[in-house]
mmCIF file of C-alpha atoms and ligand atoms in Angstrom:
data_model
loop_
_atom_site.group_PDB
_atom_site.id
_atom_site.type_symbol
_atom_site.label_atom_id
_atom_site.label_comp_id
_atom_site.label_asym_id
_atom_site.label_seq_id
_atom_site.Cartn_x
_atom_site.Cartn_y
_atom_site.Cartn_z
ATOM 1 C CA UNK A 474 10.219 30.571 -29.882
ATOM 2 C CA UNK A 475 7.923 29.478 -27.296
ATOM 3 C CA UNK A 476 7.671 26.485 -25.043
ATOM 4 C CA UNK A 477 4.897 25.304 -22.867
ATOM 5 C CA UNK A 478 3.810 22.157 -20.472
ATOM 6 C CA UNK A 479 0.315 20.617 -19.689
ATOM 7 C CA UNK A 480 -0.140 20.637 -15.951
ATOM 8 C CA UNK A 481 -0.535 17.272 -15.277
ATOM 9 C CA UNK A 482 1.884 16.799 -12.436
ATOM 10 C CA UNK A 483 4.104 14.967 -14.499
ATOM 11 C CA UNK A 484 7.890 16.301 -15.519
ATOM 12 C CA UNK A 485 7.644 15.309 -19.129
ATOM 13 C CA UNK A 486 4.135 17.128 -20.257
ATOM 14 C CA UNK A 487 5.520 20.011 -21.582
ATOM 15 C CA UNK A 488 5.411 21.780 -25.048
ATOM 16 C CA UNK A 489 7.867 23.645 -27.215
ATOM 17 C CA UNK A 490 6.332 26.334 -29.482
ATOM 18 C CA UNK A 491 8.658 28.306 -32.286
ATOM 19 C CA UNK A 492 6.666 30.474 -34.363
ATOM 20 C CA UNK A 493 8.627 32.614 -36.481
ATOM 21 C CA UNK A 494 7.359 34.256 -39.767
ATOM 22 C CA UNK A 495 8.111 32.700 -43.029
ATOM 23 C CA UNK A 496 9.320 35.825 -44.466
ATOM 24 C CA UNK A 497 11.541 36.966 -41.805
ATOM 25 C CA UNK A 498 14.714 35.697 -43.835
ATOM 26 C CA UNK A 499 13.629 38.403 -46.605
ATOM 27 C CA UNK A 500 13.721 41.420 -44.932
ATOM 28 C CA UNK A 501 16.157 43.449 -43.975
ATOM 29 C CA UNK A 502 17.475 44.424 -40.581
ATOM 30 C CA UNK A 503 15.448 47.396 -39.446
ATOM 31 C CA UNK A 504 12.723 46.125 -40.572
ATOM 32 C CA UNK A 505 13.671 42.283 -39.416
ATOM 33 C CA UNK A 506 13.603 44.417 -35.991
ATOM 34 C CA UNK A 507 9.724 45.239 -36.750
ATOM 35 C CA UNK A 508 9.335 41.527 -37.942
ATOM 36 C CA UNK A 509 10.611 40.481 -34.682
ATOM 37 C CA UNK A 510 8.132 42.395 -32.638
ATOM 38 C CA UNK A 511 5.346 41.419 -34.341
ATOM 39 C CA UNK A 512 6.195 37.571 -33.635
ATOM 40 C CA UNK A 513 6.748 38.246 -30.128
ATOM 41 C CA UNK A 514 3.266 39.774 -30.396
ATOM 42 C CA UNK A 515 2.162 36.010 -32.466
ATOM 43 C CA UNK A 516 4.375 34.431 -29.448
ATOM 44 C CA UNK A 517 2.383 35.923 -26.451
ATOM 45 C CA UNK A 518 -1.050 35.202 -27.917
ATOM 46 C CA UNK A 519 0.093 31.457 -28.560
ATOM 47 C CA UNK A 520 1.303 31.544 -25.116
ATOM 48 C CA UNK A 521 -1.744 32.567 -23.778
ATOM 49 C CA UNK A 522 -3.580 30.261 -25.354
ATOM 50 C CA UNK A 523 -1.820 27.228 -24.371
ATOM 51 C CA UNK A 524 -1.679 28.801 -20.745
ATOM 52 C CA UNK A 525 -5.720 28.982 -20.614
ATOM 53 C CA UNK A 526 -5.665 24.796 -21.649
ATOM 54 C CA UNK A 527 -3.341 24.252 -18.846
ATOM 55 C CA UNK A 528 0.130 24.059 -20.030
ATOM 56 C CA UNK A 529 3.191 25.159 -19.054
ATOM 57 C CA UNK A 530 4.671 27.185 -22.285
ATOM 58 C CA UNK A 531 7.891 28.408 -22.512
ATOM 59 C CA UNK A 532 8.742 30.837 -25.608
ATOM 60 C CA UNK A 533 11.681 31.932 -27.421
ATOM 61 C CA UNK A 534 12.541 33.378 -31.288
ATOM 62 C CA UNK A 535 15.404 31.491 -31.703
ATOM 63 C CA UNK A 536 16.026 28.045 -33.180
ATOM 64 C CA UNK A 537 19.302 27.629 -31.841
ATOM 65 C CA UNK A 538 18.055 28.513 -28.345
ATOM 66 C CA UNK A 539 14.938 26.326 -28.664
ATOM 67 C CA UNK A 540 17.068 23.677 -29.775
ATOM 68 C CA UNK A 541 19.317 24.117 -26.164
ATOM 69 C CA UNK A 542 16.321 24.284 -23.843
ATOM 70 C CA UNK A 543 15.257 21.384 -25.779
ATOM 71 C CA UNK A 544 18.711 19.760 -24.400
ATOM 72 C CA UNK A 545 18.117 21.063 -20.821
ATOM 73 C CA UNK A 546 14.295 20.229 -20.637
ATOM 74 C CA UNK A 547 11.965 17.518 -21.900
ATOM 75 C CA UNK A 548 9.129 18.870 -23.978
ATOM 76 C CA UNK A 549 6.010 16.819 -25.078
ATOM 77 C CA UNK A 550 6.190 18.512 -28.537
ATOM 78 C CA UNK A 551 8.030 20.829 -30.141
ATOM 79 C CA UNK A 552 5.785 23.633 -31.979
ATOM 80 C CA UNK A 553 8.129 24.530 -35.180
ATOM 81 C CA UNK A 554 7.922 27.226 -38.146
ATOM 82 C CA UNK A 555 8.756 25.532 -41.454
ATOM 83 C CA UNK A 556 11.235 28.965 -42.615
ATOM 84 C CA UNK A 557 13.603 30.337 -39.735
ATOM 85 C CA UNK A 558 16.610 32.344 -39.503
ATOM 86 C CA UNK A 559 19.677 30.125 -39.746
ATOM 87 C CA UNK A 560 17.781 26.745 -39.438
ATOM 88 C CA UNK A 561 14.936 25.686 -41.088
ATOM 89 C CA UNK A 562 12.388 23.276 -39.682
ATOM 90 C CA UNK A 563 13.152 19.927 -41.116
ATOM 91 C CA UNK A 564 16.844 20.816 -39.658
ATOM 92 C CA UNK A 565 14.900 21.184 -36.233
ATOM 93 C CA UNK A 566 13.260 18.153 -36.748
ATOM 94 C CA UNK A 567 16.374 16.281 -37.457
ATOM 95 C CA UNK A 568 18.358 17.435 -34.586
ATOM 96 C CA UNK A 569 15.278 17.159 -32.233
ATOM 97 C CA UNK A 570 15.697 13.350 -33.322
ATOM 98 C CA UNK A 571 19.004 13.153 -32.100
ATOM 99 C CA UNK A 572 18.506 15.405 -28.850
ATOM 100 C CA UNK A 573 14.706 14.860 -27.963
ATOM 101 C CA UNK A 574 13.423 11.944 -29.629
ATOM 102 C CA UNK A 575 10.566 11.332 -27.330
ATOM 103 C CA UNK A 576 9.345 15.195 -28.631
ATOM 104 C CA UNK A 577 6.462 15.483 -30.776
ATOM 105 C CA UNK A 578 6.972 17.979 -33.270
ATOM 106 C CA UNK A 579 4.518 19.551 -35.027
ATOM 107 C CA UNK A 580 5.203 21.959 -37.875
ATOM 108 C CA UNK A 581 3.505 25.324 -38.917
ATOM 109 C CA UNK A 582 4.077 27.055 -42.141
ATOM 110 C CA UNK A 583 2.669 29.729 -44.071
ATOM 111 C CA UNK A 584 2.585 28.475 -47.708
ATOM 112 C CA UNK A 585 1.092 24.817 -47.412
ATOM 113 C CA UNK A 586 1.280 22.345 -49.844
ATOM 114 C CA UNK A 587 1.225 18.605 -49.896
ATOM 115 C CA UNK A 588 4.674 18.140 -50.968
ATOM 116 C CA UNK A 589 5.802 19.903 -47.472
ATOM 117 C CA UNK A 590 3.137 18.167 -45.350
ATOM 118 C CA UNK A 591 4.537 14.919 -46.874
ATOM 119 C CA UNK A 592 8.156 15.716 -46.290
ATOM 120 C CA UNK A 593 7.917 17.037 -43.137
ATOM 121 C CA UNK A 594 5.506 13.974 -41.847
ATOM 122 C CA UNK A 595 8.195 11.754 -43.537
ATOM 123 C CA UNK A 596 11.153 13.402 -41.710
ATOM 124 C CA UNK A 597 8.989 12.857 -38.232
ATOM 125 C CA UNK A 598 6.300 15.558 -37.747
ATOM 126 C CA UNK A 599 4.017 14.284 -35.927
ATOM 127 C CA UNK A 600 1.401 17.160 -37.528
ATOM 128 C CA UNK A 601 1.150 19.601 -39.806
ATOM 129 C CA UNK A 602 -0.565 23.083 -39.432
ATOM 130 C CA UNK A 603 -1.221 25.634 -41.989
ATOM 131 C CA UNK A 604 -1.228 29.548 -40.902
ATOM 132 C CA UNK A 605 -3.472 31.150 -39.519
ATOM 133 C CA UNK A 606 -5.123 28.824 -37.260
ATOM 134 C CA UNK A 607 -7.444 29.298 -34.430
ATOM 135 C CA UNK A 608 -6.444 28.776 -30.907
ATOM 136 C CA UNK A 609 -8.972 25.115 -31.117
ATOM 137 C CA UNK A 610 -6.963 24.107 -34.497
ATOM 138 C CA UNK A 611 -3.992 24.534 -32.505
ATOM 139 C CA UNK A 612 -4.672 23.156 -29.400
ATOM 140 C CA UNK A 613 -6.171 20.411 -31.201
ATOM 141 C CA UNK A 614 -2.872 19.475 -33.339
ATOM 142 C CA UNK A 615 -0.882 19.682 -30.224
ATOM 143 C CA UNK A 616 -3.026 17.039 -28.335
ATOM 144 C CA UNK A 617 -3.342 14.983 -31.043
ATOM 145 C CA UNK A 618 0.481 14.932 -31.836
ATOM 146 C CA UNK A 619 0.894 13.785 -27.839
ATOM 147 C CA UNK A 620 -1.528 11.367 -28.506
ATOM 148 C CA UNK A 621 0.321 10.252 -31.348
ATOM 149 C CA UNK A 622 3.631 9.991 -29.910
ATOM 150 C CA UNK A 623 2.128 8.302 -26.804
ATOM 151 C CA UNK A 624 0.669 5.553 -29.148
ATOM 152 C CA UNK A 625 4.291 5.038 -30.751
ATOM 153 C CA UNK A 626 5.758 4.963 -27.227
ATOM 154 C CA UNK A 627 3.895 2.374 -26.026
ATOM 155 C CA UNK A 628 3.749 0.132 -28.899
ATOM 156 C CA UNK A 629 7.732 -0.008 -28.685
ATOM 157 C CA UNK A 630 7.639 -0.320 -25.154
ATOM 158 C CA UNK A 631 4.911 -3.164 -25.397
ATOM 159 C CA UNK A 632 7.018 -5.149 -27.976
ATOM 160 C CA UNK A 633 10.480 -4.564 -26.071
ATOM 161 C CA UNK A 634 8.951 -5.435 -22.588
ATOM 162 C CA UNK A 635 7.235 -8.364 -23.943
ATOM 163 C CA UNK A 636 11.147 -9.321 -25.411
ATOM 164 C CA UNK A 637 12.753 -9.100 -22.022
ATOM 165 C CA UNK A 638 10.170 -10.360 -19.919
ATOM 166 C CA UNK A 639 10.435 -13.650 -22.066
ATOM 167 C CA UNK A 640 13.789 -13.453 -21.706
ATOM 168 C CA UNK A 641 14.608 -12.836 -24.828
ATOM 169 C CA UNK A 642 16.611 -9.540 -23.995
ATOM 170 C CA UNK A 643 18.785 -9.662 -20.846
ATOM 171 C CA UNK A 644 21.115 -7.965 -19.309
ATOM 172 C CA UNK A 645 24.902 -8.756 -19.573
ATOM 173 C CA UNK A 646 25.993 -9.813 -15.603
ATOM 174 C CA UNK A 647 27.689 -7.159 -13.450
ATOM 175 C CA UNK A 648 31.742 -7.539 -12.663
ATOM 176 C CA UNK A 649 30.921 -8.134 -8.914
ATOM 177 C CA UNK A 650 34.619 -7.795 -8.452
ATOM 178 C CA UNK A 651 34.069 -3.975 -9.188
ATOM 179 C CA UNK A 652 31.669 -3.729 -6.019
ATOM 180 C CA UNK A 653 33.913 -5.404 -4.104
ATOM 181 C CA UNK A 654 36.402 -2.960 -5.354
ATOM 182 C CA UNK A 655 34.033 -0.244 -4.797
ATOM 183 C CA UNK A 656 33.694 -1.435 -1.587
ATOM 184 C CA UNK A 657 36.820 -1.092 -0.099
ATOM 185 C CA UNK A 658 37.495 2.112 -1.825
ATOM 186 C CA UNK A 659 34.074 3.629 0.439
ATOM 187 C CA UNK A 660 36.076 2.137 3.996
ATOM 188 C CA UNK A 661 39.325 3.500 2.655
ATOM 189 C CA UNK A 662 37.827 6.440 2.413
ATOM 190 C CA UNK A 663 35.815 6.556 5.641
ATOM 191 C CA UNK A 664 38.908 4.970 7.555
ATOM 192 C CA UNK A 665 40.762 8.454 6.358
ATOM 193 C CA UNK A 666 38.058 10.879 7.566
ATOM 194 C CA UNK A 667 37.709 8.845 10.755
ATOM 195 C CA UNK A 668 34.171 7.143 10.341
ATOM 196 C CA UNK A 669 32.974 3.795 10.730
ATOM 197 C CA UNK A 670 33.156 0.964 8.252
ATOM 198 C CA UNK A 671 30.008 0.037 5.616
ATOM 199 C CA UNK A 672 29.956 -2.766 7.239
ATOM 200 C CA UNK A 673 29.408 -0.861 10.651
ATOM 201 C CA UNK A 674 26.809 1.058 8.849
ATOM 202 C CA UNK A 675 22.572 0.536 8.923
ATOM 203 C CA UNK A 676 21.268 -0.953 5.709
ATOM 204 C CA UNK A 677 19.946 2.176 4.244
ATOM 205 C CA UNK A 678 23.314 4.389 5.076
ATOM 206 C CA UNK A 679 25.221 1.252 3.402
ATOM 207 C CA UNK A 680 22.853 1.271 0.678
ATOM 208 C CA UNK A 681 23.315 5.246 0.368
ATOM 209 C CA UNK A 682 27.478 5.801 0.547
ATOM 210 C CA UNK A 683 27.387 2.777 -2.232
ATOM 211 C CA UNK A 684 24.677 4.157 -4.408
ATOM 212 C CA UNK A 685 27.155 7.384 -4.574
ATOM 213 C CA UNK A 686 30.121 5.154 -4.706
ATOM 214 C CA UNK A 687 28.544 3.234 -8.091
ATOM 215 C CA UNK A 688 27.243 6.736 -9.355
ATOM 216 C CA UNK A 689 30.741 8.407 -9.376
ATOM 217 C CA UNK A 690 31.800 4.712 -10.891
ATOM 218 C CA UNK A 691 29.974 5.715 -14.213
ATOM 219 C CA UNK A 692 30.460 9.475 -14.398
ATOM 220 C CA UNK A 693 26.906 10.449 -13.133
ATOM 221 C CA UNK A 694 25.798 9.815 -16.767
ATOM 222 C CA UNK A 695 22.371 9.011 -17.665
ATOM 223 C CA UNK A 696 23.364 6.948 -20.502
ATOM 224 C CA UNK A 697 25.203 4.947 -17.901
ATOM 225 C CA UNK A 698 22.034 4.455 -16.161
ATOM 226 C CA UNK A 699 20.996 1.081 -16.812
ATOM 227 C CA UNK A 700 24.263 -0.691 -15.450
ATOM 228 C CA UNK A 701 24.418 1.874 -12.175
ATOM 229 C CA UNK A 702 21.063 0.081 -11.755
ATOM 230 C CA UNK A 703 22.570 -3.202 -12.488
ATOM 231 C CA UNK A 704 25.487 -2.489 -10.132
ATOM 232 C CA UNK A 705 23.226 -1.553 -7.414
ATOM 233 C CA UNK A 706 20.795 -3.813 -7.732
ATOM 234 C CA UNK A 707 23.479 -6.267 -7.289
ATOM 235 C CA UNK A 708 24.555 -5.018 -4.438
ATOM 236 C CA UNK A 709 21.242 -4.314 -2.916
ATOM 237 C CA UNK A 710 19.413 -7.288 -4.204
ATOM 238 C CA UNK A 711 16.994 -4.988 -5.252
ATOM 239 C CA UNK A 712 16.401 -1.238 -6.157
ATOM 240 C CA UNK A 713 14.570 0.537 -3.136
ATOM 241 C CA UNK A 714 12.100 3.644 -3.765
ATOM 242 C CA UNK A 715 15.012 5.618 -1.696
ATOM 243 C CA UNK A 716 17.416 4.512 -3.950
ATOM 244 C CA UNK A 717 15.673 5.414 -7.116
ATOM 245 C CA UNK A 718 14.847 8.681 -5.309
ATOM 246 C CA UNK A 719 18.445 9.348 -5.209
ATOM 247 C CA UNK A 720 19.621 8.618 -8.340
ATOM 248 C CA UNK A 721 16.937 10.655 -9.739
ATOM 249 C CA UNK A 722 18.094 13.561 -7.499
ATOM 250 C CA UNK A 723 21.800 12.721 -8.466
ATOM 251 C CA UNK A 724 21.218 12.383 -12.249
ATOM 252 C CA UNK A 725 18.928 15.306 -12.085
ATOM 253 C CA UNK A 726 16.474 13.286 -13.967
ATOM 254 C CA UNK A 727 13.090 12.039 -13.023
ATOM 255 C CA UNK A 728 12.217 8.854 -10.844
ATOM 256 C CA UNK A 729 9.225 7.975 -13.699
ATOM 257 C CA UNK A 730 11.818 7.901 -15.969
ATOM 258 C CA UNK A 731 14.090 5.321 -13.972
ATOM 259 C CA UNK A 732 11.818 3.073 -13.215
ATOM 260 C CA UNK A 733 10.255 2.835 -16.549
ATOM 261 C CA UNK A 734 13.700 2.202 -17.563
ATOM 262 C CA UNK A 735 14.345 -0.966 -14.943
ATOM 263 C CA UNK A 736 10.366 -1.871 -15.608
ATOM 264 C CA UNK A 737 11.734 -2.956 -18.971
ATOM 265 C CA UNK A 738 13.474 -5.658 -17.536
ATOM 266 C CA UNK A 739 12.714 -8.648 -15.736
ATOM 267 C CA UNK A 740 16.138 -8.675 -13.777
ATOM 268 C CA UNK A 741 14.932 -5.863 -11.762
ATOM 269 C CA UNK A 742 13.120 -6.455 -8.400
ATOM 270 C CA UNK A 743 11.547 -3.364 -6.679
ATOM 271 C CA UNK A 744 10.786 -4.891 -3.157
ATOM 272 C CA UNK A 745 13.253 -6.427 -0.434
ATOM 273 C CA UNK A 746 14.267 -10.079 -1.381
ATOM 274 C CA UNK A 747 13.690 -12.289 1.628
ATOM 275 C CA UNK A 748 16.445 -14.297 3.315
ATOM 276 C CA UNK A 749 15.729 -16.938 1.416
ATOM 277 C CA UNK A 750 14.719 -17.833 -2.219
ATOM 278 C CA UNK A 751 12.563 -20.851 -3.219
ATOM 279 C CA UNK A 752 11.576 -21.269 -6.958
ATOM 280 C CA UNK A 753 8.852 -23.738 -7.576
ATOM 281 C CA UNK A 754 9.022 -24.823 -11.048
ATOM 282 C CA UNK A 755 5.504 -25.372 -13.229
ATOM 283 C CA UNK A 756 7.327 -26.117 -16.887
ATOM 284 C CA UNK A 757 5.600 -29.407 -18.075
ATOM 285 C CA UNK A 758 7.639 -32.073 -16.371
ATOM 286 C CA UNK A 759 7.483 -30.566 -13.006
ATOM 287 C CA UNK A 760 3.454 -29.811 -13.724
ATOM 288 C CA UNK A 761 2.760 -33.365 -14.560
ATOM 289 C CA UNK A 762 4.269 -34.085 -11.412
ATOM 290 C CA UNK A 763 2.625 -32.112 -9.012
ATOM 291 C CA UNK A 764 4.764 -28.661 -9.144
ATOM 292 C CA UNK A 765 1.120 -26.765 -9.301
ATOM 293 C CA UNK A 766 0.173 -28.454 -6.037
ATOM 294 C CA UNK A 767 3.465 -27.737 -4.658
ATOM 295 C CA UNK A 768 3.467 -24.211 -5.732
ATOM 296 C CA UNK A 769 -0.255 -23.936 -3.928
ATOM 297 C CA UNK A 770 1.115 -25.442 -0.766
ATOM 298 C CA UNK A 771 4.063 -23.240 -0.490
ATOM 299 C CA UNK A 772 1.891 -20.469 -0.963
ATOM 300 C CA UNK A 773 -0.751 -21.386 1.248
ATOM 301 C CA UNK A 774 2.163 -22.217 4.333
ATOM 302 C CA UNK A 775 4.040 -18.799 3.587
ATOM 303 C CA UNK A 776 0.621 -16.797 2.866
ATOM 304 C CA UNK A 777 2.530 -15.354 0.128
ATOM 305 C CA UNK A 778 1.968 -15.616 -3.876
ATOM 306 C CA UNK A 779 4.875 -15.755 -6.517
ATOM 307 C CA UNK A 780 6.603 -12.400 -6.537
ATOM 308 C CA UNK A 781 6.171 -11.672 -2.508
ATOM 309 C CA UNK A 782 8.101 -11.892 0.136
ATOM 310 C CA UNK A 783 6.752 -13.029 3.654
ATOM 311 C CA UNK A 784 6.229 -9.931 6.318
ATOM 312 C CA UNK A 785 9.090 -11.813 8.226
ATOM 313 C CA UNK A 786 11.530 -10.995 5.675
ATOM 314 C CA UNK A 787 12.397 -14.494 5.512
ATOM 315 C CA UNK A 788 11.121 -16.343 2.209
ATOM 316 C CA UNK A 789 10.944 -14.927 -0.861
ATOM 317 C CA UNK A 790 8.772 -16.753 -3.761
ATOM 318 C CA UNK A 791 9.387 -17.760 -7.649
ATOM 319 C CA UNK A 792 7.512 -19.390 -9.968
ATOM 320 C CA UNK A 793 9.831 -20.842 -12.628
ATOM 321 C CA UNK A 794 9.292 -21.743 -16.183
ATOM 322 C CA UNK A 795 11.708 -24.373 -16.320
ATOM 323 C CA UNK A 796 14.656 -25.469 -14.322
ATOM 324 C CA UNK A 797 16.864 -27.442 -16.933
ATOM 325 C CA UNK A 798 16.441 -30.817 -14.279
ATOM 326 C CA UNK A 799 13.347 -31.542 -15.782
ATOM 327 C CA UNK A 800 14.434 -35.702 -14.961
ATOM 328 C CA UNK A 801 14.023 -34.635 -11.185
ATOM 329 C CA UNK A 802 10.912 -33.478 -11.578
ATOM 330 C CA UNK A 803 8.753 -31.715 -9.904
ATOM 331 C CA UNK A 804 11.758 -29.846 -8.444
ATOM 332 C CA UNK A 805 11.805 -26.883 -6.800
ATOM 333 C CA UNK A 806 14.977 -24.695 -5.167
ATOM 334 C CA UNK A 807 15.726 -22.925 -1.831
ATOM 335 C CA UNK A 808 18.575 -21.065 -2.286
ATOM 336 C CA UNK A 809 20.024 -22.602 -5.558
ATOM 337 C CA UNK A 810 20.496 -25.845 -4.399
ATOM 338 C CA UNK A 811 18.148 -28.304 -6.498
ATOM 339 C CA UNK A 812 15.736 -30.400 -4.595
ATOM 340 C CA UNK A 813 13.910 -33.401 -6.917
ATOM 341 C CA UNK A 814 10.753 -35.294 -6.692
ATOM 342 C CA UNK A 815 9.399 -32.719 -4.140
ATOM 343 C CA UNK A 816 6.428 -33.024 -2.778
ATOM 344 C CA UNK A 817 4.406 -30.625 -0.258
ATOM 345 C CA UNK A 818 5.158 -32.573 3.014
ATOM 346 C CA UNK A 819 9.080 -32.434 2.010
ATOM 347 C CA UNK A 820 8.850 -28.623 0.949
ATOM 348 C CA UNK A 821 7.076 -28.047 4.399
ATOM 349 C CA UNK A 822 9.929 -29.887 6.115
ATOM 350 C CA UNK A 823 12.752 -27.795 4.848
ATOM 351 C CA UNK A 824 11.036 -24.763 5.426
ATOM 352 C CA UNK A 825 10.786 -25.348 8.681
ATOM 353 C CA UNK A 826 14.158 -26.446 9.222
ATOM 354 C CA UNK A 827 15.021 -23.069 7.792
ATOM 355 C CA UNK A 828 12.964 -21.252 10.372
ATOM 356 C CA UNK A 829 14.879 -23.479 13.132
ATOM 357 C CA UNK A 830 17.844 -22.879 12.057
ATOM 358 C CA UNK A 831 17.068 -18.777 11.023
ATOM 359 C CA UNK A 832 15.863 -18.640 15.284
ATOM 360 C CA UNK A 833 19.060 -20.648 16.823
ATOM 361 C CA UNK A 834 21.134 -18.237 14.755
ATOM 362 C CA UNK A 835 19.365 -14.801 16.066
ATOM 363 C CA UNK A 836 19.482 -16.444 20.144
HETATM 364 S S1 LIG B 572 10.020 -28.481 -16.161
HETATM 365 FE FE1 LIG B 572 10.683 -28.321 -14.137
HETATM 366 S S2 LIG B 572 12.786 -28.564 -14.276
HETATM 367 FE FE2 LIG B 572 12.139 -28.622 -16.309
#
């Protein structure tokens, strides 16, 4: 068997390749020994192959231990004889869907026919290849089966991003008793061994002893990742580049891979709330009555569009959709509480008073 990556920088371009004869199963053991070199030999030249296009290969003759490096490692695609010892390939492909589903697997077999091409492209191949094959046939099936896979990706991503961002999908809320918990379990602690509070802490070493707290809260597993994210993004108000750095290093998985996991989801914020939130609604009551020209003012006094923050820290920005106060309209909110028949003058006013009140509170 033999695996190998593209070197694109990225963890995930790799490729398995498993090319073991079709007739090994039929001969016996002295000669299965000769059998054995002579795919190591097939092996090598395959490796070298995929080497001189630039990608990482790594090779074995086993199934089984293709099948665990598979576990261990992710692969782009998964290069699979049809007939092996023990396992054949459509019992690869199956347990590749359960253990590597992102894989592309590609199949190569001796004796070709349509009925296998169909069954094996029906089971989840993403390509078939008939024996022997040039190095270009090869390499050609192999980037074309990324390609493939790629395509599929994105279309799912596309339609389940396009579900959450409308809302459609969300998150269920996070007990925020259990960071409370959490919490006071982290001073408990750090009262034992002597050291200061969380509370005596700087924001990123708070951030940091919580992030570990919330990680050993769901077992460092990755299928626990979404609510660790949840839980520290509640706690954070946000999930940091640090933080995502160290979960990564924590869950020994990639940070590409965690934040096109939170990307999904519009709950997620990636930059530093500010103090304060105002959401300017534009939904069609508010619109009719000025929220656009609100929304431009606010934007114009805080120099900041929907989505930022100012470089004080202090105001962060929403655009909503809707508010469900639609009779107050336009309406927008600073903090939660509802303000109705806003205008720009009035928004102005409280924003300043917030500023006032922000600077007697730091003197
Ligand atoms: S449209 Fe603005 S609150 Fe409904």
């Amino acid at each position: 068997m033999a695996a190998s990556a593209r070197q694109t920088g990225l963890k995930r371009s790799k490729v398995v390749a498993n090319f073991l004869s079709d007739q090994q199963q039929m001969i016996n053991d002295k000669k299965g020994a000769n059998q054995m070199a002579r795919n190591s030999m097939v092996l090598s030249s395959c490796q070298r192959i995929f080497e001189e296009e630039d990608f990482n290969v790594v090779i074995t003759t086993s199934p089984e231990e293709g099948l665990s490096l598979v576990l261990d490692t992710y692969f782009d695609v998964v290069l699979c004889d049809w007939m092996m010892p023990g396992l054949d390939g459509m019992d690869v492909i199956t347990r590749l869907e359960e253990t590597s589903p992102g894989s592309a697997v590609v199949m190569i077999t001796g004796y070709p026919s349509i009925e296998r091409a169909t069954e094996a492209m029906k089971r989840g191949a993403m390509d078939y290849v008939a024996k022997p094959f040039t190095p270009d046939e090869i390499i050609k099936a192999v980037d074309e089966a990324i390609q493939r896979k790629e395509g599929e990706e994105r279309k799912v991503i596309e339609r389940f991003g396009a579900l959450t961002k409308t809302g459609k999908i969300s998150l269920p809320s996070i007990d925020e008793k259990m960071l409370q918990t959490l919490s006071a379990a982290i001073d408990e602690r750090r009262q034992m061994e002597a050291k200061p509070s969380l509370e005596a802490l700087s924001e990123p070493e708070r951030l940091e002893e919580m992030t570990l707290a919330v990680l050993n809260k769901y077992a460092r597993d990755t299928n626990n990742l979404i609510p660790i994210l949840q839980a520290i993004h509640s706690y954070a108000g946000y999930l940091s580049y640090e933080t995502i750095g160290l979960i990564a290093r924590e869950l020994k998985i990639s940070e590409h891979e965690i934040f096109g996991t939170a990307s999904f989801y519009a709950q997620f914020k990636f930059e530093k709330p500010g103090q304060h939130l105002i959401r300017c609604c534009t939904g069609t009551a508010c619109f009719v009555g000025g929220g656009g020209v609100i929304l431009e003012a606010v934007e114009s006094k805080l120099d900041i569009v929907p989505g930022q923050t100012t470089k004080d820290g202090m105001f962060s920005l929403e655009r909503v959709a809707c508010l469900g106060c639609c009779a107050l309209a336009p309406v927008v909110t600073i903090d939660g509480e509802v303000y109705g028949q806003m205008s720009p003058a009035k928004l102005s006013r409280a924003i300043d008073k917030i500023y006032r009140t922000e600077s007697v509170k730091s003197d």
